[in-house]
Amino acid sequence: MSGDHIVALSGGVGGAKLVLGLSHAVAPEQLTVVTNTADDFDHFGLRVCPDTDTVLYTLGGLSNTELGWGRANETWTFMKTVAALGGAEWFNLGDGDLALHVLRTEALKSGQSQTEVTAAMARSMGIAAAILPMSDQFIQTRVNTPHGQLAFQEYFVRDRCEPQVTGFEFDGIDSAVINPLLLATLEGPVRAIIIAPSNPYVSVDPILAVPGMRAAIKASGVPVIAVSPIVAGTAIKGPAAKMMDELGVPSTVVGVAEHYRGFIDGLIIDQQDATAAADIESSGMPVWVTQTVMKSLDDRIDLANTALAFADQIAGRSQSL
Ligand code: FO1
C-alpha cells in the first residue's frame, strides 16, 4: 500500500548516517527506524544497546562523530576509576553514556519494554521519528570462529574484529517477537522500506531473522531498497568486507546483491562500482548508481532522497528519474 511513511532498518555507524539523512528528507513523523538489538549486551550489570543508542544519539544531535559511537563532549571519569579499581577496561562507557545505561537498566528492571524505554529516551532528546527496537526480547549475536564462539562485543571491540568468522548465531531469535508497533506501521500506508548501509551479517540479518519480519515486509508490498555498505571492495567502516572474504563471499557490491537477492527490489551502489551495475541488473536486480559515501549532512540527505526516488520509481509512482 503506497503512502508517505518510511521504514528504515539500521545498525551500526553507516546505518545511522543514512537515517539522519532520511530524518531531513521527510518529516520526522513520517520516519520509523527499526534498530538491530542483537549487539546488545550486559556490561557491569547494565544493558548496553549500541545500535539503538547510535540512532538515538545521531537523531538527537548528541553523537560522538570522532568515535562513531557514544556521546559527543564525553568525559571518562567512570572508566578511569574502573581502571584504577582493577575493573574491565575493554569496553568504554563514557560518563554521559553511562547515565543512559543506568536509567535504561532501571526501567527494564521495573518492567518497561525496550520499546518503551527507547521511546522515552527519544522524547527526552527531542526526537520525533519513531525508533523501534526490532524486538523487545533479548537477542544476542554470537560469532563463530575456528577457535570457538565469541559474544559479539568481545569479537567487535575486545578482539577488534581480528578473529576469522565462520558464521553467526542469534541467541534468543527463535522466541523473539517482532515489534508490534512495526507490524502496525507495515500494515499502514508505507512509501518505502530502506535497508541502510549497515553490515549485512551482524546488523541487517538479525533484524530480518526476527520471526515474521521478512514475511511482514514482503506482505506490505512496499519497495525494499538497500544501500550497499561495500564500496570498491571495502566497507566504509567496520568488518563487513573482511567477513565476506572469510565467508568466501565476494566482498563486492555483487556479493551484497547476492546476499539480499529475493528480498530487496533495488540496490544502490556507489559510482566507484558503476561497472558492476550491468552484471547486477542482468541478474534481475534493479540498480541505482550514485554517491553513497556520506561525508557531509548534504551527502546524507542526497542519498536519502535518492533511495526514496528509487523506491518511487520501482513502485511506478514517478516516470522521470
Ligand atoms: N566500540 C569500540 O570500538 N570500543 C568501545 O569501547 C565501544 C564502546 C561503546 C559503548 C557504547 C556503545 O553504544 C557503543 C560502543 N562501541 C564501542 C561501539 C559498538 O561496539 C558498535 O557500535 C556496535 O556494537 C556495532 O555497530
Tab-separated table of C-alpha atoms and ligand atoms in Angstrom:
chain	number	residue	atom	x	y	z
A	1	MET	CA	0.000	0.000	0.000
A	2	SER	CA	1.597	3.263	-1.014
A	3	GLY	CA	1.727	6.128	1.398
A	4	ASP	CA	4.211	8.557	2.799
A	5	HIS	CA	5.710	6.677	5.726
A	6	ILE	CA	9.299	5.486	5.515
A	7	VAL	CA	10.662	2.459	7.379
A	8	ALA	CA	14.454	2.207	7.697
A	9	LEU	CA	16.350	-0.822	9.012
A	10	SER	CA	19.539	0.294	10.683
A	11	GLY	CA	22.556	-0.928	12.589
A	12	GLY	CA	25.998	0.498	13.170
A	13	VAL	CA	27.519	3.786	12.138
A	14	GLY	CA	26.709	3.677	8.423
A	15	GLY	CA	23.076	2.937	9.130
A	16	ALA	CA	22.729	5.916	11.441
A	17	LYS	CA	24.278	8.240	8.834
A	18	LEU	CA	21.561	7.432	6.292
A	19	VAL	CA	18.881	7.570	8.995
A	20	LEU	CA	19.958	11.154	9.724
A	21	GLY	CA	19.613	11.928	6.020
A	22	LEU	CA	16.139	10.371	5.964
A	23	SER	CA	15.116	12.423	9.012
A	24	HIS	CA	15.851	15.552	6.970
A	25	ALA	CA	14.344	14.226	3.723
A	26	VAL	CA	10.907	13.565	5.215
A	27	ALA	CA	9.005	14.906	8.200
A	28	PRO	CA	10.262	13.072	11.286
A	29	GLU	CA	6.732	11.862	11.979
A	30	GLN	CA	6.909	10.022	8.648
A	31	LEU	CA	10.006	8.062	9.665
A	32	THR	CA	10.226	4.789	11.576
A	33	VAL	CA	13.701	3.424	12.309
A	34	VAL	CA	13.987	-0.271	13.147
A	35	THR	CA	17.181	-0.864	15.095
A	36	ASN	CA	19.237	-4.019	15.380
A	37	THR	CA	19.268	-5.147	19.007
A	38	ALA	CA	21.482	-8.212	18.619
A	39	ASP	CA	24.585	-6.176	19.510
A	40	ASP	CA	23.021	-5.548	22.909
A	41	PHE	CA	24.789	-6.981	25.939
A	42	ASP	CA	25.097	-6.644	29.692
A	43	HIS	CA	28.238	-4.951	30.958
A	44	PHE	CA	28.860	-4.051	34.604
A	45	GLY	CA	25.297	-5.272	35.125
A	46	LEU	CA	23.976	-2.632	32.708
A	47	ARG	CA	22.087	-3.311	29.463
A	48	VAL	CA	24.002	-1.642	26.637
A	49	CYS	CA	22.191	-1.245	23.286
A	50	PRO	CA	24.771	0.102	20.821
A	51	ASP	CA	22.836	0.184	17.556
A	52	THR	CA	19.724	1.683	19.151
A	53	ASP	CA	21.838	4.226	21.024
A	54	THR	CA	23.775	5.217	17.901
A	55	VAL	CA	20.446	6.096	16.234
A	56	LEU	CA	19.222	7.936	19.357
A	57	TYR	CA	22.401	9.987	19.646
A	58	THR	CA	22.549	10.652	15.900
A	59	LEU	CA	18.940	11.873	15.603
A	60	GLY	CA	19.279	13.676	18.929
A	61	GLY	CA	22.313	15.602	17.697
A	62	LEU	CA	24.368	14.139	20.514
A	63	SER	CA	26.589	11.645	18.715
A	64	ASN	CA	30.352	11.454	19.035
A	65	THR	CA	31.319	11.778	15.383
A	66	GLU	CA	35.001	11.102	16.015
A	67	LEU	CA	34.371	7.731	17.672
A	68	GLY	CA	31.251	6.861	15.677
A	69	TRP	CA	29.569	5.701	18.878
A	70	GLY	CA	28.621	7.172	22.264
A	71	ARG	CA	28.025	10.816	23.083
A	72	ALA	CA	29.762	13.988	21.991
A	73	ASN	CA	31.782	16.023	24.530
A	74	GLU	CA	32.121	12.899	26.615
A	75	THR	CA	34.146	12.630	29.822
A	76	TRP	CA	35.693	9.403	31.073
A	77	THR	CA	35.907	9.674	34.860
A	78	PHE	CA	33.919	6.475	35.306
A	79	MET	CA	36.258	4.425	33.106
A	80	LYS	CA	39.383	5.954	34.652
A	81	THR	CA	38.059	4.953	38.058
A	82	VAL	CA	37.092	1.479	36.796
A	83	ALA	CA	40.698	1.045	35.646
A	84	ALA	CA	42.074	2.319	38.955
A	85	LEU	CA	39.863	-0.182	40.757
A	86	GLY	CA	41.024	-3.027	38.509
A	87	GLY	CA	37.785	-3.392	36.557
A	88	ALA	CA	37.327	-4.383	32.899
A	89	GLU	CA	38.649	-1.690	30.566
A	90	TRP	CA	37.989	-3.205	27.142
A	91	PHE	CA	34.550	-1.639	26.631
A	92	ASN	CA	34.393	2.088	27.237
A	93	LEU	CA	31.339	3.694	28.810
A	94	GLY	CA	31.538	7.484	28.818
A	95	ASP	CA	30.113	9.332	31.826
A	96	GLY	CA	27.153	10.727	29.857
A	97	ASP	CA	26.529	7.451	28.045
A	98	LEU	CA	26.636	5.686	31.411
A	99	ALA	CA	23.624	7.698	32.592
A	100	LEU	CA	21.563	6.304	29.729
A	101	HIS	CA	22.583	2.713	30.501
A	102	VAL	CA	21.817	3.140	34.215
A	103	LEU	CA	18.360	4.613	33.573
A	104	ARG	CA	17.557	2.085	30.838
A	105	THR	CA	18.576	-0.826	33.043
A	106	GLU	CA	16.498	0.517	35.927
A	107	ALA	CA	13.460	0.969	33.625
A	108	LEU	CA	13.824	-2.534	32.159
A	109	LYS	CA	14.076	-3.989	35.659
A	110	SER	CA	10.891	-2.145	36.605
A	111	GLY	CA	9.130	-3.946	33.745
A	112	GLN	CA	9.259	-1.386	30.948
A	113	SER	CA	9.947	-2.788	27.471
A	114	GLN	CA	12.900	-1.814	25.295
A	115	THR	CA	10.381	-0.106	23.012
A	116	GLU	CA	9.007	1.983	25.874
A	117	VAL	CA	12.462	2.840	27.219
A	118	THR	CA	13.706	3.788	23.750
A	119	ALA	CA	10.642	5.976	23.136
A	120	ALA	CA	11.187	7.754	26.459
A	121	MET	CA	14.841	8.356	25.653
A	122	ALA	CA	13.889	9.626	22.174
A	123	ARG	CA	11.360	12.049	23.697
A	124	SER	CA	13.963	13.331	26.152
A	125	MET	CA	16.277	14.000	23.214
A	126	GLY	CA	13.599	15.816	21.209
A	127	ILE	CA	13.400	13.089	18.550
A	128	ALA	CA	10.053	12.925	16.709
A	129	ALA	CA	10.842	9.923	14.500
A	130	ALA	CA	9.765	6.524	15.814
A	131	ILE	CA	12.737	4.425	16.901
A	132	LEU	CA	11.684	0.800	17.259
A	133	PRO	CA	13.919	-1.967	18.527
A	134	MET	CA	13.352	-4.897	16.174
A	135	SER	CA	12.043	-6.920	19.120
A	136	ASP	CA	11.631	-6.406	22.868
A	137	GLN	CA	13.157	-9.787	23.624
A	138	PHE	CA	16.881	-10.094	24.363
A	139	ILE	CA	18.730	-11.374	21.275
A	140	GLN	CA	22.498	-11.735	21.148
A	141	THR	CA	24.700	-12.282	18.118
A	142	ARG	CA	27.339	-14.942	18.649
A	143	VAL	CA	30.276	-15.017	16.276
A	144	ASN	CA	31.504	-18.453	15.272
A	145	THR	CA	35.265	-18.741	14.730
A	146	PRO	CA	37.590	-21.713	14.169
A	147	HIS	CA	38.548	-21.394	17.853
A	148	GLY	CA	35.059	-21.277	19.306
A	149	GLN	CA	32.243	-18.821	19.712
A	150	LEU	CA	32.534	-15.188	20.777
A	151	ALA	CA	29.930	-12.792	22.119
A	152	PHE	CA	29.519	-10.023	19.599
A	153	GLN	CA	31.123	-7.207	21.578
A	154	GLU	CA	34.022	-9.485	22.506
A	155	TYR	CA	34.576	-10.015	18.774
A	156	PHE	CA	33.915	-6.443	17.702
A	157	VAL	CA	35.549	-4.422	20.498
A	158	ARG	CA	37.721	-6.646	22.672
A	159	ASP	CA	39.221	-8.586	19.772
A	160	ARG	CA	38.948	-5.690	17.286
A	161	CYS	CA	37.226	-7.900	14.635
A	162	GLU	CA	40.516	-9.805	14.194
A	163	PRO	CA	39.195	-13.388	14.645
A	164	GLN	CA	38.259	-15.208	11.447
A	165	VAL	CA	34.476	-15.598	11.273
A	166	THR	CA	32.891	-18.815	10.075
A	167	GLY	CA	29.285	-17.878	10.769
A	168	PHE	CA	26.863	-16.198	13.138
A	169	GLU	CA	24.135	-17.255	15.507
A	170	PHE	CA	21.458	-15.066	17.037
A	171	ASP	CA	20.753	-16.395	20.504
A	172	GLY	CA	17.136	-15.878	21.523
A	173	ILE	CA	15.922	-15.221	17.984
A	174	ASP	CA	13.506	-18.181	17.889
A	175	SER	CA	11.464	-16.858	20.786
A	176	ALA	CA	11.717	-13.226	19.712
A	177	VAL	CA	8.513	-11.396	18.838
A	178	ILE	CA	8.549	-8.795	16.077
A	179	ASN	CA	7.906	-5.320	17.460
A	180	PRO	CA	4.089	-4.974	17.332
A	181	LEU	CA	4.385	-1.258	16.544
A	182	LEU	CA	6.399	-2.157	13.465
A	183	LEU	CA	3.756	-4.651	12.353
A	184	ALA	CA	1.131	-1.920	12.703
A	185	THR	CA	3.272	0.505	10.691
A	186	LEU	CA	3.849	-2.062	7.934
A	187	GLU	CA	0.114	-2.637	7.678
A	188	GLY	CA	-0.408	1.086	7.146
A	189	PRO	CA	0.433	3.441	4.233
A	190	VAL	CA	4.192	2.974	3.716
A	191	ARG	CA	6.133	4.523	0.817
A	192	ALA	CA	9.451	2.714	1.104
A	193	ILE	CA	11.462	0.307	3.221
A	194	ILE	CA	15.121	1.282	3.227
A	195	ILE	CA	17.897	-1.078	4.337
A	196	ALA	CA	20.638	1.326	5.410
A	197	PRO	CA	24.313	0.706	4.531
A	198	SER	CA	24.805	-1.464	7.595
A	199	ASN	CA	26.725	-4.696	7.932
A	200	PRO	CA	24.534	-7.292	6.176
A	201	TYR	CA	25.578	-10.111	8.537
A	202	VAL	CA	25.553	-8.607	12.015
A	203	SER	CA	23.305	-5.563	11.607
A	204	VAL	CA	20.711	-6.407	8.947
A	205	ASP	CA	20.443	-10.204	9.141
A	206	PRO	CA	19.485	-10.167	12.845
A	207	ILE	CA	16.624	-7.789	12.049
A	208	LEU	CA	15.442	-9.980	9.166
A	209	ALA	CA	15.839	-13.102	11.303
A	210	VAL	CA	13.181	-11.995	13.798
A	211	PRO	CA	10.349	-14.484	13.193
A	212	GLY	CA	7.800	-12.952	10.843
A	213	MET	CA	9.964	-9.965	9.861
A	214	ARG	CA	10.678	-10.988	6.263
A	215	ALA	CA	7.063	-12.070	5.756
A	216	ALA	CA	5.679	-8.808	7.191
A	217	ILE	CA	7.975	-6.729	4.990
A	218	LYS	CA	7.134	-8.716	1.873
A	219	ALA	CA	3.407	-8.691	2.695
A	220	SER	CA	3.483	-4.894	2.874
A	221	GLY	CA	4.019	-4.843	-0.895
A	222	VAL	CA	6.260	-1.824	-0.364
A	223	PRO	CA	9.516	-1.449	-2.367
A	224	VAL	CA	12.548	-2.580	-0.367
A	225	ILE	CA	15.695	-0.651	-1.297
A	226	ALA	CA	19.130	-1.490	0.116
A	227	VAL	CA	22.185	0.743	0.094
A	228	SER	CA	25.369	-1.242	-0.303
A	229	PRO	CA	27.680	-0.964	2.715
A	230	ILE	CA	30.528	-2.101	0.448
A	231	VAL	CA	32.190	0.467	-1.817
A	232	ALA	CA	35.017	-0.565	-4.151
A	233	GLY	CA	35.554	-3.780	-2.281
A	234	THR	CA	35.747	-2.310	1.208
A	235	ALA	CA	33.359	-1.312	3.955
A	236	ILE	CA	33.360	2.389	4.744
A	237	LYS	CA	33.589	1.403	8.404
A	238	GLY	CA	33.610	-1.939	10.137
A	239	PRO	CA	34.327	-5.582	9.278
A	240	ALA	CA	31.754	-6.284	6.529
A	241	ALA	CA	34.301	-6.812	3.728
A	242	LYS	CA	36.587	-8.874	5.988
A	243	MET	CA	33.632	-11.039	6.987
A	244	MET	CA	32.669	-11.572	3.352
A	245	ASP	CA	36.218	-12.615	2.491
A	246	GLU	CA	36.274	-15.031	5.433
A	247	LEU	CA	32.859	-16.450	4.491
A	248	GLY	CA	34.023	-16.989	0.912
A	249	VAL	CA	31.647	-14.385	-0.480
A	250	PRO	CA	32.913	-11.757	-2.951
A	251	SER	CA	33.475	-8.607	-0.878
A	252	THR	CA	31.927	-6.556	-3.658
A	253	VAL	CA	28.594	-4.973	-4.480
A	254	VAL	CA	27.819	-8.165	-6.416
A	255	GLY	CA	28.302	-10.091	-3.175
A	256	VAL	CA	25.925	-7.687	-1.433
A	257	ALA	CA	23.348	-8.115	-4.217
A	258	GLU	CA	23.546	-11.895	-3.804
A	259	HIS	CA	23.119	-11.581	-0.048
A	260	TYR	CA	19.871	-9.683	-0.447
A	261	ARG	CA	18.624	-11.410	-3.609
A	262	GLY	CA	14.983	-12.407	-3.479
A	263	PHE	CA	14.232	-9.932	-0.725
A	264	ILE	CA	15.109	-6.445	-1.993
A	265	ASP	CA	13.622	-4.672	-5.021
A	266	GLY	CA	16.631	-2.488	-5.762
A	267	LEU	CA	20.236	-1.940	-4.728
A	268	ILE	CA	22.030	1.407	-4.569
A	269	ILE	CA	25.769	1.232	-5.266
A	270	ASP	CA	28.482	3.866	-5.315
A	271	GLN	CA	29.806	5.446	-8.509
A	272	GLN	CA	33.114	3.659	-7.851
A	273	ASP	CA	31.271	0.395	-8.542
A	274	ALA	CA	29.400	1.623	-11.628
A	275	THR	CA	30.988	-1.073	-13.813
A	276	ALA	CA	29.238	-3.731	-11.711
A	277	ALA	CA	25.768	-2.300	-12.353
A	278	ALA	CA	25.218	-4.204	-15.626
A	279	ASP	CA	26.062	-7.560	-14.010
A	280	ILE	CA	23.675	-6.967	-11.128
A	281	GLU	CA	20.914	-5.679	-13.399
A	282	SER	CA	21.304	-8.615	-15.803
A	283	SER	CA	20.689	-10.903	-12.847
A	284	GLY	CA	17.320	-9.205	-12.436
A	285	MET	CA	18.038	-6.724	-9.648
A	286	PRO	CA	17.463	-3.030	-10.447
A	287	VAL	CA	20.470	-0.889	-9.562
A	288	TRP	CA	20.917	2.839	-8.993
A	289	VAL	CA	24.418	4.237	-9.180
A	290	THR	CA	25.154	7.334	-7.116
A	291	GLN	CA	27.492	8.653	-4.447
A	292	THR	CA	26.884	6.512	-1.373
A	293	VAL	CA	29.893	7.712	0.624
A	294	MET	CA	28.420	10.152	3.137
A	295	LYS	CA	30.847	12.783	4.395
A	296	SER	CA	28.534	15.760	4.893
A	297	LEU	CA	24.957	16.197	6.038
A	298	ASP	CA	24.061	17.080	2.444
A	299	ASP	CA	25.555	13.739	1.332
A	300	ARG	CA	23.285	12.015	3.844
A	301	ILE	CA	20.217	13.925	2.664
A	302	ASP	CA	21.026	13.413	-1.033
A	303	LEU	CA	21.418	9.656	-0.564
A	304	ALA	CA	18.171	9.525	1.414
A	305	ASN	CA	16.305	11.351	-1.362
A	306	THR	CA	17.865	9.065	-3.964
A	307	ALA	CA	16.715	5.985	-2.056
A	308	LEU	CA	13.182	7.373	-1.882
A	309	ALA	CA	13.179	8.272	-5.598
A	310	PHE	CA	14.388	4.753	-6.421
A	311	ALA	CA	11.575	3.255	-4.345
A	312	ASP	CA	9.034	5.546	-6.040
A	313	GLN	CA	10.361	4.517	-9.473
A	314	ILE	CA	10.084	0.834	-8.604
A	315	ALA	CA	6.565	1.382	-7.289
A	316	GLY	CA	5.777	3.139	-10.584
A	317	ARG	CA	4.978	6.304	-8.760
A	318	SER	CA	7.183	8.529	-10.890
A	319	GLN	CA	8.379	8.305	-14.514
A	320	SER	CA	11.243	10.778	-14.558
A	321	LEU	CA	14.383	9.997	-12.606
B	1	FO1	N1	33.190	0.415	20.087
B	1	FO1	C1	34.526	0.293	20.299
B	1	FO1	O1	35.260	0.014	19.339
B	1	FO1	N2	35.072	0.476	21.546
B	1	FO1	C2	34.318	0.755	22.631
B	1	FO1	O2	34.853	0.881	23.742
B	1	FO1	C3	32.902	0.922	22.433
B	1	FO1	C4	32.060	1.276	23.482
B	1	FO1	C5	30.699	1.504	23.205
B	1	FO1	C6	29.847	1.940	24.201
B	1	FO1	C7	28.504	2.170	23.937
B	1	FO1	C8	28.005	1.971	22.638
B	1	FO1	O3	26.710	2.224	22.364
B	1	FO1	C9	28.848	1.542	21.615
B	1	FO1	C10	30.202	1.305	21.890
B	1	FO1	N3	31.058	0.882	20.886
B	1	FO1	C11	32.396	0.734	21.121
B	1	FO1	C12	30.583	0.628	19.522
B	1	FO1	C13	29.829	-0.693	19.427
B	1	FO1	O4	30.587	-1.785	19.770
B	1	FO1	C14	29.324	-0.787	17.971
B	1	FO1	O5	28.726	0.420	17.673
B	1	FO1	C15	28.236	-1.774	17.641
B	1	FO1	O6	28.080	-2.785	18.502
B	1	FO1	C16	28.466	-2.236	16.218
B	1	FO1	O7	27.726	-1.452	15.392
